[in-house]
Short mmCIF file of C-alpha atoms in Angstrom, two decimals:
data_model
loop_
_atom_site.label_atom_id
_atom_site.label_comp_id
_atom_site.label_asym_id
_atom_site.label_seq_id
_atom_site.Cartn_x
_atom_site.Cartn_y
_atom_site.Cartn_z
CA MET I 1 45.64 42.76 138.65
CA LYS I 2 42.24 41.06 138.61
CA SER I 3 39.85 42.07 135.83
CA TRP I 4 36.28 41.44 136.97
CA THR I 5 33.52 39.93 134.86
CA ARG I 6 29.94 39.30 135.96
CA ARG I 7 30.35 35.54 135.65
CA GLU I 8 33.53 35.47 137.73
CA PHE I 9 31.99 37.78 140.30
CA GLY I 10 28.95 35.55 140.59
CA ARG I 11 31.09 32.48 141.23
CA LEU I 12 33.12 34.33 143.84
CA THR I 13 30.22 35.83 145.75
CA GLY I 14 27.95 32.84 146.23
CA ALA I 15 25.87 32.43 143.11
CA ALA I 16 25.57 28.74 144.02
CA LEU I 17 22.75 29.91 146.26
CA LEU I 18 20.61 30.52 143.20
CA THR I 19 20.34 26.77 142.65
CA ALA I 20 21.04 25.41 146.12
CA LEU I 21 18.11 27.25 147.67
CA ASN I 22 15.62 26.54 144.90
CA GLN I 23 14.25 23.41 146.51
CA PRO I 24 10.71 22.23 145.61
CA LYS I 25 8.09 22.58 148.34
CA ALA I 26 5.25 20.26 149.11
CA ARG I 27 2.13 21.02 147.06
CA GLY I 28 -0.26 23.36 148.83
CA GLN I 29 2.30 24.57 151.35
CA ALA I 30 2.10 28.35 151.82
CA LYS I 31 5.08 30.46 151.00
CA ALA I 32 7.10 31.89 153.84
CA ARG I 33 7.08 35.69 153.88
CA VAL I 34 10.25 37.72 154.27
CA VAL I 35 10.13 41.50 154.41
CA VAL I 36 13.33 43.43 153.77
CA ILE I 37 13.48 47.06 154.86
CA GLY I 38 16.03 49.17 153.01
CA GLY I 39 17.02 48.95 149.36
CA GLY I 40 20.69 49.80 149.67
CA ILE I 41 23.45 47.29 148.99
CA GLY I 42 22.71 45.02 151.94
CA GLY I 43 18.93 45.05 151.65
CA ALA I 44 18.82 44.63 147.87
CA THR I 45 21.29 41.73 148.06
CA VAL I 46 19.29 39.89 150.73
CA ALA I 47 16.13 40.34 148.70
CA ARG I 48 17.69 39.17 145.44
CA TYR I 49 19.33 36.07 146.89
CA LEU I 50 16.30 35.05 148.92
CA ALA I 51 14.13 35.45 145.84
CA ALA I 52 16.31 32.80 144.20
CA SER I 53 14.13 30.35 146.12
CA ALA I 54 10.95 31.96 144.76
CA THR I 55 8.95 28.73 144.98
CA ALA I 56 9.45 28.74 148.74
CA ILE I 57 9.72 32.34 149.86
CA GLU I 58 7.78 35.50 149.04
CA VAL I 59 10.12 38.48 149.31
CA THR I 60 8.94 42.07 149.78
CA LEU I 61 11.45 44.91 149.61
CA VAL I 62 10.43 48.18 151.28
CA GLU I 63 12.32 51.19 149.91
CA PRO I 64 10.95 54.73 149.46
CA ARG I 65 13.36 55.74 146.70
CA GLN I 66 12.79 54.85 143.06
CA SER I 67 16.54 54.39 142.54
CA TYR I 68 19.64 54.03 144.67
CA ALA I 69 22.83 56.06 144.16
CA THR I 70 26.03 54.40 145.36
CA CYS I 71 28.24 56.22 147.82
CA PHE I 72 31.19 54.25 146.51
CA PHE I 73 32.54 55.86 143.34
CA SER I 74 30.71 59.11 144.19
CA ASN I 75 34.08 60.72 144.85
CA LEU I 76 34.81 60.26 141.15
CA TYR I 77 31.68 62.29 140.44
CA LEU I 78 32.89 65.04 142.77
CA ALA I 79 36.14 65.15 140.83
CA GLY I 80 34.34 65.45 137.48
CA LEU I 81 35.47 61.98 136.41
CA ARG I 82 32.11 60.19 136.31
CA PRO I 83 28.51 61.30 135.60
CA PHE I 84 26.09 61.09 138.49
CA GLU I 85 23.70 58.98 136.41
CA SER I 86 26.26 56.18 136.33
CA LEU I 87 25.90 55.86 140.12
CA SER I 88 22.13 55.34 140.05
CA HIS I 89 20.47 51.92 140.02
CA GLY I 90 16.76 51.13 139.90
CA TYR I 91 14.76 48.22 141.26
CA GLU I 92 13.05 47.14 138.02
CA ALA I 93 15.27 44.09 137.50
CA LEU I 94 14.72 42.88 141.06
CA ALA I 95 10.97 42.97 140.45
CA LYS I 96 10.90 41.61 136.91
CA GLN I 97 13.73 39.09 136.96
CA ASN I 98 13.58 37.94 140.57
CA GLY I 99 9.88 38.30 141.38
CA ILE I 100 10.46 40.57 144.35
CA ILE I 101 7.53 42.70 145.48
CA VAL I 102 9.00 46.21 145.65
CA VAL I 103 7.03 48.64 147.83
CA HIS I 104 8.11 52.27 147.46
CA GLU I 105 7.14 53.44 150.92
CA SER I 106 8.98 54.19 154.15
CA ALA I 107 8.80 51.83 157.10
CA ALA I 108 7.28 53.79 159.98
CA ALA I 109 7.52 51.18 162.74
CA ILE I 110 8.38 47.55 163.42
CA HIS I 111 6.25 45.37 165.70
CA PRO I 112 8.28 42.21 166.41
CA ALA I 113 5.68 40.60 168.68
CA ALA I 114 2.99 40.87 166.00
CA LYS I 115 5.51 40.28 163.20
CA THR I 116 4.30 43.28 161.25
CA VAL I 117 5.82 46.37 159.68
CA ALA I 118 3.81 49.59 159.62
CA LEU I 119 4.33 51.69 156.49
CA SER I 120 4.14 55.47 156.15
CA ASN I 121 0.95 55.19 154.08
CA GLY I 122 -0.88 53.49 156.97
CA SER I 123 -0.75 49.94 155.61
CA LYS I 124 0.92 46.96 157.29
CA LEU I 125 3.02 44.06 156.08
CA SER I 126 3.12 40.71 157.88
CA TYR I 127 6.26 38.60 157.89
CA ASP I 128 7.74 35.32 159.04
CA ARG I 129 11.23 36.82 159.03
CA LEU I 130 12.29 40.45 158.85
CA VAL I 131 15.57 41.84 157.54
CA VAL I 132 16.47 45.43 158.35
CA ALA I 133 19.19 47.25 156.43
CA PRO I 134 18.81 50.74 157.94
CA GLY I 135 22.15 52.23 156.95
CA ILE I 136 23.56 55.04 159.03
CA ALA I 137 22.34 58.19 160.74
CA PHE I 138 24.31 61.11 162.13
CA ARG I 139 24.61 61.40 165.87
CA ASP I 140 22.51 64.20 167.32
CA ARG I 141 24.46 67.25 168.45
CA ALA I 142 27.77 65.63 167.47
CA LEU I 143 29.00 69.06 166.40
CA GLU I 144 27.57 72.26 167.80
CA GLY I 145 25.88 74.26 165.05
CA TYR I 146 25.69 71.40 162.56
CA ASP I 147 21.97 70.95 162.00
CA GLU I 148 19.87 70.32 158.88
CA ALA I 149 20.09 73.97 157.85
CA ALA I 150 23.88 73.92 158.19
CA MET I 151 24.02 70.78 156.02
CA GLU I 152 22.67 72.82 153.11
CA ILE I 153 25.63 75.21 153.43
CA MET I 154 28.34 72.80 154.60
CA PRO I 155 27.22 69.48 153.05
CA HIS I 156 28.23 66.08 154.35
CA ALA I 157 27.64 64.29 151.01
CA TRP I 158 27.78 61.00 152.94
CA ASN I 159 24.50 59.70 151.50
CA ALA I 160 24.80 59.88 147.73
CA GLY I 161 22.19 62.11 146.14
CA GLN I 162 21.25 65.76 146.55
CA GLN I 163 24.07 66.37 149.04
CA THR I 164 26.63 64.98 146.60
CA ARG I 165 25.36 67.24 143.84
CA LEU I 166 25.46 70.22 146.20
CA LEU I 167 29.07 69.62 147.14
CA ARG I 168 30.02 69.24 143.48
CA GLN I 169 28.32 72.58 142.67
CA GLN I 170 30.18 74.30 145.51
CA LEU I 171 33.53 72.92 144.37
CA GLU I 172 32.87 74.07 140.82
CA SER I 173 31.87 77.55 142.01
CA MET I 174 34.81 78.01 144.37
CA GLU I 175 37.38 80.58 143.30
CA ASP I 176 40.90 79.44 142.52
CA GLY I 177 42.99 79.87 145.64
CA GLY I 178 40.11 78.97 147.97
CA LEU I 179 40.35 76.61 150.93
CA PHE I 180 38.40 73.33 150.94
CA VAL I 181 38.01 72.06 154.51
CA LEU I 182 37.04 68.42 155.03
CA VAL I 183 36.02 67.29 158.52
CA ALA I 184 36.70 63.55 158.92
CA PRO I 185 34.58 61.67 161.50
CA PRO I 186 35.53 59.51 164.49
CA ASN I 187 35.48 55.72 164.25
CA PRO I 188 33.42 53.76 163.43
CA PHE I 189 31.94 55.22 160.27
CA ARG I 190 30.85 54.23 156.77
CA CYS I 191 33.73 53.39 154.40
CA PRO I 192 36.94 54.14 156.35
CA PRO I 193 39.13 55.21 153.38
CA ALA I 194 36.44 57.37 151.75
CA PRO I 195 37.16 60.80 153.33
CA TYR I 196 40.79 60.55 152.27
CA GLU I 197 39.91 59.27 148.80
CA ARG I 198 37.61 62.28 148.55
CA ALA I 199 40.45 64.64 149.45
CA SER I 200 42.67 62.92 146.87
CA LEU I 201 40.18 63.13 144.02
CA VAL I 202 39.13 66.69 144.82
CA ALA I 203 42.84 67.54 144.71
CA SER I 204 43.03 66.01 141.22
CA TYR I 205 40.12 68.25 140.19
CA PHE I 206 41.84 71.30 141.69
CA GLN I 207 45.03 70.47 139.81
CA ARG I 208 43.13 70.63 136.54
CA ARG I 209 40.82 73.56 137.27
CA LYS I 210 41.94 75.47 140.39
CA PRO I 211 45.69 74.90 140.87
CA LYS I 212 46.05 77.52 143.63
CA ALA I 213 43.40 75.87 145.85
CA LYS I 214 44.29 74.15 149.12
CA ILE I 215 42.73 71.26 151.05
CA LEU I 216 42.70 71.01 154.84
CA ILE I 217 41.58 67.79 156.55
CA LEU I 218 40.53 68.28 160.18
CA ASP I 219 40.35 64.79 161.64
CA ALA I 220 38.58 63.49 164.73
CA LYS I 221 41.25 60.77 164.87
CA ASP I 222 45.03 60.62 165.26
CA SER I 223 45.49 58.11 162.45
CA PHE I 224 43.39 56.79 159.58
CA ASN I 225 42.84 53.86 157.25
CA ALA I 226 45.67 53.24 154.74
CA GLN I 227 47.41 56.40 155.96
CA ASP I 228 50.78 55.44 154.50
CA LEU I 229 49.28 54.91 151.03
CA PHE I 230 47.39 58.20 151.08
CA GLN I 231 50.21 60.35 152.39
CA ASP I 232 52.64 58.84 149.92
CA ALA I 233 50.21 59.64 147.09
CA TRP I 234 49.61 63.19 148.35
CA ASN I 235 53.35 63.83 148.28
CA ARG I 236 53.69 62.35 144.79
CA HIS I 237 50.58 63.76 143.11
CA TYR I 238 49.64 66.90 145.04
CA PRO I 239 52.73 68.30 146.79
CA GLY I 240 51.82 71.21 149.06
CA MET I 241 48.07 71.03 148.32
CA ILE I 242 46.71 68.71 151.07
CA GLU I 243 47.30 69.22 154.79
CA TRP I 244 46.05 66.72 157.37
CA LEU I 245 45.69 67.76 161.02
CA PRO I 246 45.01 65.01 163.58
CA ALA I 247 42.85 65.50 166.67
CA GLN I 248 45.88 65.54 168.95
CA PHE I 249 47.10 68.63 167.13
CA THR I 250 43.82 70.60 166.95
CA GLY I 251 42.04 69.27 170.00
CA GLY I 252 39.28 68.05 167.69
CA VAL I 253 36.47 69.81 165.86
CA THR I 254 33.91 71.08 168.37
CA ALA I 255 31.55 73.29 166.34
CA VAL I 256 30.76 74.88 163.00
CA ASP I 257 29.45 78.31 162.03
CA ALA I 258 27.43 77.89 158.85
CA LYS I 259 26.98 81.65 158.38
CA THR I 260 30.72 82.17 157.93
CA ARG I 261 31.53 78.61 156.70
CA SER I 262 33.90 78.26 159.64
CA VAL I 263 35.04 75.08 161.37
CA ILE I 264 35.95 75.52 165.03
CA THR I 265 38.43 73.32 166.87
CA ALA I 266 39.60 73.44 170.48
CA GLY I 267 42.46 75.71 169.49
CA ALA I 268 41.58 77.60 166.30
CA THR I 269 38.91 78.58 163.78
CA PHE I 270 39.28 77.75 160.09
CA LYS I 271 37.26 79.69 157.53
CA ALA I 272 36.53 77.69 154.39
CA ALA I 273 35.50 78.61 150.88
CA VAL I 274 33.86 75.15 150.77
CA ALA I 275 33.37 72.95 153.82
CA ASN I 276 32.55 69.23 153.74
CA VAL I 277 31.54 68.20 157.25
CA ILE I 278 31.18 64.44 157.85
CA PRO I 279 29.68 63.95 161.34
CA ALA I 280 29.92 61.09 163.82
CA GLN I 281 27.61 58.22 162.88
CA MET I 282 25.35 55.52 164.32
CA ALA I 283 22.87 52.94 163.03
CA GLY I 284 19.94 54.34 161.05
CA ARG I 285 16.94 55.87 162.83
CA LEU I 286 14.63 52.90 162.30
CA ALA I 287 17.10 50.63 164.12
CA GLN I 288 17.20 53.07 167.04
CA GLN I 289 13.40 53.32 167.22
CA ALA I 290 12.89 49.54 167.01
CA GLY I 291 15.28 48.72 169.84
CA LEU I 292 17.78 47.02 167.53
CA ALA I 293 20.75 49.17 168.61
CA ASN I 294 22.51 49.03 171.96
CA ARG I 295 24.10 51.88 173.91
CA SER I 296 26.94 52.12 171.39
CA GLY I 297 24.41 53.27 168.78
CA TRP I 298 25.09 50.19 166.62
CA CYS I 299 23.30 46.85 166.27
CA PRO I 300 24.67 43.62 167.80
CA VAL I 301 24.02 40.51 165.69
CA ASP I 302 24.79 36.82 165.55
CA PRO I 303 27.92 36.58 163.32
CA VAL I 304 26.62 33.50 161.47
CA THR I 305 22.95 34.29 160.83
CA PHE I 306 22.99 38.07 161.36
CA GLU I 307 19.94 37.74 163.56
CA SER I 308 19.57 40.58 166.03
CA ALA I 309 20.94 39.92 169.51
CA LEU I 310 18.14 42.13 170.86
CA GLN I 311 15.06 41.15 168.78
CA PRO I 312 14.62 37.46 167.79
CA GLY I 313 13.30 36.90 164.26
CA VAL I 314 14.77 40.17 163.02
CA HIS I 315 18.02 40.16 161.03
CA LEU I 316 20.29 43.10 160.22
CA VAL I 317 22.99 43.63 157.61
CA GLY I 318 25.20 46.45 156.42
CA ASP I 319 26.67 49.56 157.97
CA ALA I 320 24.35 49.50 160.99
CA ILE I 321 25.72 46.32 162.57
CA ILE I 322 28.53 45.73 165.01
CA GLY I 323 30.70 43.81 162.58
CA GLY I 324 33.86 43.08 164.55
CA ASP I 325 36.79 43.27 162.15
CA MET I 326 34.49 43.76 159.15
CA PRO I 327 34.54 47.42 158.09
CA LYS I 328 31.40 49.34 157.20
CA SER I 329 31.71 48.95 153.44
CA ALA I 330 29.38 48.14 150.57
CA PHE I 331 31.13 44.88 149.80
CA CYS I 332 30.91 43.78 153.43
CA ALA I 333 27.18 44.58 153.40
CA ASN I 334 26.80 42.44 150.28
CA SER I 335 28.75 39.57 151.84
CA GLN I 336 26.79 39.74 155.10
CA ALA I 337 23.54 39.83 153.14
CA LYS I 338 24.34 36.58 151.37
CA ALA I 339 25.22 34.84 154.63
CA CYS I 340 21.97 36.15 156.09
CA ALA I 341 20.01 34.89 153.07
CA PHE I 342 21.62 31.44 153.41
CA ALA I 343 20.59 31.24 157.05
CA ILE I 344 17.00 32.46 156.57
CA ALA I 345 16.39 30.24 153.56
CA ALA I 346 17.70 27.19 155.40
CA ASP I 347 15.42 27.86 158.37
CA LEU I 348 12.30 28.61 156.33
CA THR I 349 12.61 25.96 153.62
CA GLY I 350 14.39 23.14 155.40
CA SER I 351 17.19 23.24 152.84
CA ALA I 352 20.80 22.58 153.75
CA ARG I 353 22.55 25.49 155.41
CA LEU I 354 25.41 26.64 153.21
CA PRO I 355 28.64 27.80 154.84
CA ALA I 356 29.03 31.56 154.91
CA HIS I 357 31.90 33.13 153.00
CA LEU I 358 32.49 36.59 154.40
CA PHE I 359 34.96 38.90 152.78
CA ASN I 360 35.66 42.43 151.66
CA THR I 361 37.30 43.62 148.49
CA CYS I 362 37.36 47.17 147.21
CA TYR I 363 39.33 49.72 145.24
CA THR I 364 40.28 53.19 146.43
CA TYR I 365 41.44 55.99 144.14
CA LEU I 366 44.47 58.15 144.93
CA ALA I 367 44.41 59.83 141.52
CA PRO I 368 42.50 59.13 138.27
CA ASP I 369 45.15 56.60 137.19
CA ASP I 370 46.34 55.50 140.63
CA ALA I 371 44.26 53.17 142.81
CA PHE I 372 44.92 50.61 145.49
CA SER I 373 42.96 47.51 146.46
CA ASN I 374 42.37 45.18 149.35
CA ALA I 375 40.93 41.71 149.85
CA ILE I 376 40.13 40.39 153.33
CA SER I 377 38.29 37.27 154.45
CA PHE I 378 36.50 36.90 157.78
CA LYS I 379 35.02 34.14 159.91
CA PRO I 380 33.10 33.95 163.19
CA VAL I 381 35.40 33.37 166.16
CA ASP I 382 34.02 33.30 169.71
CA GLY I 383 30.92 35.21 168.71
CA LYS I 384 32.76 37.92 166.76
CA LEU I 385 33.80 38.40 163.15
CA LYS I 386 37.57 38.19 162.82
CA SER I 387 39.79 38.76 159.79
CA VAL I 388 41.72 35.64 158.82
CA ILE I 389 43.40 36.36 155.47
CA SER I 390 44.16 39.77 154.03
CA PHE I 391 45.85 41.49 151.15
CA VAL I 392 46.38 45.26 151.02
CA SER I 393 48.32 47.22 148.43
CA LYS I 394 51.79 48.43 149.43
CA VAL I 395 53.40 51.85 149.11
CA GLU I 396 56.23 50.40 147.01
CA GLU I 397 53.94 49.09 144.23
CA SER I 398 54.82 50.26 140.74
CA SER I 399 52.87 52.91 138.90
CA GLU I 400 51.80 50.28 136.36
CA VAL I 401 50.28 48.11 139.10
CA ARG I 402 48.35 51.14 140.32
CA ARG I 403 47.16 51.99 136.79
CA GLN I 404 45.94 48.42 136.39
CA ALA I 405 44.07 48.71 139.69
CA ALA I 406 42.37 51.90 138.52
CA ARG I 407 41.23 50.13 135.34
CA ALA I 408 40.15 47.00 137.24
CA ALA I 409 38.04 49.15 139.56
CA GLU I 410 35.66 50.00 136.71
CA GLY I 411 34.97 46.33 136.00
CA TRP I 412 34.61 45.67 139.73
CA TYR I 413 31.93 48.38 140.00
CA ASP I 414 29.92 47.05 137.08
CA ALA I 415 30.08 43.42 138.24
CA PHE I 416 29.30 44.31 141.84
CA THR I 417 26.28 46.49 141.15
CA HIS I 418 24.94 43.89 138.70
CA ASP I 419 25.25 41.27 141.44
CA VAL I 420 23.18 43.49 143.75
CA PHE I 421 20.55 45.00 141.46
CA GLY I 422 20.53 42.60 138.50
#
């Protein structure tokens, strides 16, 4: 099982860009200006790797938050296995070490024709190239009764922060013997294995603190990512505690009643002690407003440069894009961001275009000492991103292999977040 170090991670993920893009410019030539909207994994990575060519490109990162909390590994926080503070990462290193101009404001509007971004404080930023990493939004009226008020009673906890803390508080306050209902969303959505990892780790918490509790997963789908691995683990670690009901059995979730914490399907109503409702998703609101998303609700892009298929001169990375075989994961966002940075830097500085290396690798917990991993590489084929080589853990792996994966995951997290935020 691979044990990650920062040096090895840097070699793997394209640190050659740090020197390859740092080409000297002619004296007196003005810097090209790149504005990056969104300081999540994709946006922060684009900014950091573009700033590697600081003599050629001025990079401005627009992000309203002072720090970013990772969704990945937040399920460990819900299970009481990791402090929330360990998930939070600031932007100080990006500013101090990489020379990025960090603007803590929200982007109010994009004006592609004028090549400007309007900020919430009334100011404007001009750019030569724009990168938008808008993340996800929840589809309007996806579930009857699930509005902003309902989210404070039946949290989604799908953007790490206050919602994650709220769900943790509810799980801690729940009486032993209570029912935890998790509503899993339809495809596509952010981090395909995450709802089922959440159920697994909450079950590990219940085993320790509330052994009579039950978990019910009401799914919008009839199958799910790594289903064989999860169901095998549920039988081994949590027999009788987790029940999964597919859409073909329930008819799908149609509504919620926040007043009674009830989840309503086509055929029955389930009353929860704690309900975690994860709605259907689409590209973030800014992408919708700027005309970067098509009728699917997601953003089509060039699979080599990640330039928008709808707005020339605007690039997109991360969960918001139509990524072909690439899942909506943090590591994919990071990989896309580097390919995007390669392409923009080559165009703006005249440097050689480096080949993109697109891949995904991540770890998923089934129990505190049981995790599985995957590693998948992708390449553009006929205008789409296709998987070409893949490794995924198998059900028959030994318990020692799984323990090693759980340990390796900690090093992976540290190396990965250092690669993004410095």
